[in-house]
Amino acid sequence: MESIPILKMGKSLLVSIQVDMHDRLAMRLQDDLTARIAQTRARGVLIDISALEVVDSFIGRMLANIAAMARILDARTVVVGMRPAVAITLVELGLSLPGVRTALNVEKGMELIADMQAGGENGRHQT
Amino acid sequence: MIARQQQEMLELSTPVVQLWDGIVALPLIGTLDSARTQIVMESLLQKIVETGAGIAVIDITGVPMVDTLVAQHLLKTVAAARLMGAECIISGIRPQIAQTIVHLGVDLNDVITKATLADAFSIALQRLGLTVAHRT
């Protein structure tokens, strides 16, 4: 069965969705990703959806769910590269993903994750 | 003929201007309806992709009236821009419109709002870590 590769970069996981998502693939990604976060103790998750042209409410909800699950496992999620049409669709569907951080491209997403991690670590070291 | 003119008017009425590297502005003038908001939203998002802007300023100085529908449209635009990774600032809210928005019970708490475009621009510069200084 096909699955979406999850790459580890430092303390972050990188997920690049390059194929059309269907529901089963989305569920599989959810399982794989939560397992990988727990296994690698990743602090950040970057999901690149720049190749994703079509989203429906299921995929939208899945993105929100993944972010919420990652949050529970102490990792911050950044969704990057959303296309204008996808953004409009999600908003029209009433899914504005309030718990998810977003960035325009992977580069900015990595910066955001680095900032968040630096902020968190400084806070801990100071005590 | 009229349809084509309408289409052209729609396109003319929604310019997205780049204020700075990383800041785009959308000066809205005239009444907003659903069709227009759709185009406004699309052109703003398109511009954000093109310029890689992190901050978008929506200036509603020229919008004569804000009702629940217009406010809803604005919030949708802000939400869509946020999904793309850009932060939105709404500026040019006149006192009358501020009163209307509160009376309508529209929740703008999650959005940065400023009275003038100048204020919005200075906040945008601040967010990007830039300062404007007098030449000494």
XYZ file of C-alpha atoms in Angstrom:
263
model
C 0.000 0.000 0.000
C 1.318 3.425 -0.893
C 2.276 5.827 1.837
C 3.632 9.341 2.138
C 7.301 9.525 3.102
C 8.185 11.221 6.368
C 11.697 12.657 6.462
C 13.564 13.530 9.610
C 15.616 16.710 9.596
C 17.280 17.428 12.883
C 14.544 17.686 15.463
C 11.834 18.131 12.880
C 9.850 15.881 10.603
C 9.232 16.874 7.015
C 6.190 15.600 5.179
C 5.815 16.538 1.552
C 2.506 15.586 0.024
C 3.152 15.106 -3.682
C 0.192 13.007 -4.694
C -3.536 13.534 -4.566
C -4.740 12.711 -1.111
C -7.496 10.234 -0.737
C -9.069 9.363 2.547
C -7.213 6.155 3.242
C -3.866 7.753 2.459
C -4.749 10.573 4.832
C -5.575 8.149 7.624
C -2.357 6.276 6.975
C -0.358 9.513 7.131
C -2.023 10.333 10.425
C -1.005 6.950 11.870
C 2.540 7.042 10.472
C 3.183 10.587 11.548
C 2.011 10.186 15.121
C 4.094 7.007 15.385
C 7.157 8.789 14.004
C 6.747 11.785 16.318
C 6.605 9.481 19.326
C 9.524 7.391 18.067
C 11.877 10.238 17.101
C 10.740 12.692 19.785
C 10.456 15.333 17.073
C 9.635 18.852 18.204
C 8.419 20.197 14.888
C 6.386 18.897 11.969
C 6.442 20.605 8.596
C 3.768 19.595 6.126
C 4.321 20.799 2.577
C 1.089 20.818 0.594
C 2.291 22.893 -2.359
C 1.511 20.048 -4.747
C -1.954 19.536 -3.345
C -4.500 20.975 -5.754
C -7.709 19.635 -4.341
C -8.780 19.511 -0.733
C -12.076 18.490 0.717
C -13.426 18.831 4.203
C -11.948 15.464 5.161
C -8.404 16.437 4.239
C -8.885 19.826 5.869
C -10.025 18.206 9.069
C -7.168 15.726 8.863
C -4.654 18.590 8.762
C -6.253 20.107 11.845
C -6.289 16.703 13.550
C -2.642 16.024 12.780
C -1.720 19.400 14.258
C -3.751 18.687 17.387
C -2.231 15.205 17.775
C 1.292 16.525 17.225
C 0.606 19.204 19.813
C -0.295 16.536 22.366
C 2.982 14.779 21.530
C 4.766 18.109 22.098
C 5.542 18.899 18.468
C 4.458 22.066 16.645
C 2.971 21.747 13.191
C 3.549 24.184 10.349
C 1.611 23.780 7.116
C 3.426 25.362 4.172
C 2.849 26.100 0.519
C -0.914 26.183 0.467
C -2.251 27.286 -2.901
C -4.647 30.229 -3.125
C -7.465 28.064 -4.448
C -6.987 25.587 -1.623
C -6.984 28.374 0.965
C -10.222 29.764 -0.446
C -11.826 26.315 -0.480
C -10.898 25.624 3.131
C -12.237 28.975 4.272
C -15.469 28.431 2.351
C -15.768 25.049 4.032
C -15.465 26.836 7.365
C -12.110 25.217 8.107
C -9.755 28.046 8.917
C -7.443 25.698 10.878
C -7.075 27.912 13.950
C -4.571 25.633 15.703
C -2.226 25.293 12.753
C 0.719 27.585 12.024
C 1.220 28.351 8.354
C 3.998 29.661 6.137
C 4.254 30.567 2.486
C 6.995 28.115 1.551
C 9.228 25.446 3.040
C 12.031 27.925 3.673
C 9.842 30.205 5.759
C 8.283 27.191 7.458
C 11.692 25.922 8.582
C 12.515 29.387 9.926
C 9.252 29.402 11.853
C 9.967 25.981 13.360
C 13.517 27.029 14.247
C 12.155 30.168 15.934
C 9.588 28.182 17.890
C 12.172 25.649 19.023
C 14.691 28.341 19.955
C 11.982 30.100 21.958
C 11.035 26.902 23.781
C 14.604 25.865 24.558
C 15.639 29.288 25.800
C 12.698 29.221 28.142
C 13.837 25.920 29.591
C 17.502 26.767 29.921
C 16.817 29.988 31.716
C 15.154 28.282 34.650
C -21.176 44.154 -23.664
C -22.411 45.108 -20.213
C -21.147 41.828 -18.832
C -17.718 42.518 -20.251
C -17.717 46.009 -18.813
C -18.698 44.614 -15.444
C -15.855 42.146 -15.639
C -13.415 44.918 -16.491
C -14.740 47.096 -13.701
C -14.224 44.236 -11.268
C -10.652 43.799 -12.355
C -9.957 47.520 -12.251
C -11.425 47.923 -8.831
C -9.099 45.589 -6.979
C -5.439 46.446 -7.324
C -3.014 44.795 -4.949
C 0.007 47.011 -4.397
C 3.353 46.103 -2.961
C 4.333 48.566 -0.236
C 7.633 47.048 0.750
C 9.579 43.856 0.366
C 7.261 41.444 2.149
C 4.313 43.790 2.580
C 1.379 44.044 0.200
C -1.611 46.328 0.531
C -5.122 46.045 -0.781
C -6.900 49.410 -0.866
C -10.589 48.636 -1.132
C -12.820 51.331 -2.587
C -16.553 51.132 -3.011
C -19.142 48.652 -1.886
C -18.124 45.046 -1.461
C -20.394 42.334 -2.748
C -19.858 38.598 -3.001
C -18.550 38.591 -6.566
C -16.141 41.395 -5.857
C -14.875 39.877 -2.633
C -14.180 36.657 -4.457
C -11.943 38.481 -6.926
C -10.357 40.545 -4.168
C -9.533 37.380 -2.259
C -8.121 35.626 -5.309
C -5.966 38.544 -6.417
C -4.657 39.107 -2.895
C -3.695 35.458 -2.465
C -2.142 35.383 -5.913
C -0.077 38.450 -5.086
C 1.034 36.911 -1.791
C 2.350 33.910 -3.708
C 4.055 36.078 -6.331
C 5.775 38.426 -3.915
C 6.291 36.038 -1.029
C 4.769 38.645 1.243
C 4.409 37.845 4.925
C 2.036 40.685 5.702
C -1.044 41.927 3.896
C -2.739 45.208 4.774
C -6.397 45.476 3.824
C -7.373 49.137 3.773
C -11.110 49.754 3.930
C -10.992 53.561 4.013
C -12.962 53.663 0.791
C -15.637 51.220 1.825
C -18.727 53.296 2.608
C -20.609 50.721 4.592
C -19.826 47.512 6.401
C -22.632 45.082 7.084
C -22.451 41.538 8.418
C -21.914 40.147 4.938
C -18.997 42.460 4.174
C -17.470 41.756 7.588
C -17.891 38.053 6.925
C -16.120 38.444 3.587
C -13.277 40.353 5.218
C -12.858 37.679 7.863
C -12.799 34.999 5.169
C -10.086 36.863 3.286
C -8.066 37.210 6.470
C -8.482 33.501 7.244
C -7.458 32.490 3.713
C -4.369 34.723 3.815
C -3.452 33.219 7.165
C -3.708 29.740 5.689
C -1.191 30.810 3.083
C 1.143 31.958 5.822
C 0.549 35.694 5.591
C -0.688 37.872 8.392
C -3.472 40.358 7.695
C -3.949 43.827 9.099
C -7.221 45.643 8.497
C -6.803 49.405 8.382
C -8.829 52.482 7.624
C -11.723 51.668 9.882
C -13.726 54.826 10.356
C -15.370 55.539 13.733
C -18.807 55.021 12.227
C -17.784 51.625 10.889
C -16.190 50.622 14.191
C -19.530 51.372 15.863
C -21.438 49.385 13.265
C -19.101 46.402 13.591
C -19.545 46.299 17.357
C -23.320 46.719 17.095
C -23.489 43.875 14.608
C -21.599 41.685 17.051
C -18.891 40.835 14.527
C -15.869 39.327 16.238
C -12.669 40.934 14.981
C -10.597 39.944 18.006
C -8.287 37.649 16.084
C -7.476 40.294 13.505
C -5.093 43.211 13.905
C -7.045 46.371 13.192
C -5.698 49.890 12.820
C -7.373 53.231 12.265
C -5.131 54.368 9.438
C -3.002 52.801 6.743
C 0.032 54.583 8.223
C -0.455 52.791 11.553
C -0.875 49.464 9.783
C 2.278 50.068 7.754
C 4.316 50.901 10.835
C 3.101 47.731 12.563
C 3.938 45.747 9.430
C 7.464 47.171 9.378
C 7.813 46.363 13.065
C 6.766 42.764 12.447
C 9.442 42.425 9.784
C 12.010 43.872 12.183
C 12.443 47.071 10.200
C 12.569 50.609 11.509
C 12.229 53.930 9.793
C 14.747 56.487 11.016
C 15.487 60.115 10.294
C 18.681 60.672 8.395
C 21.196 62.234 10.724
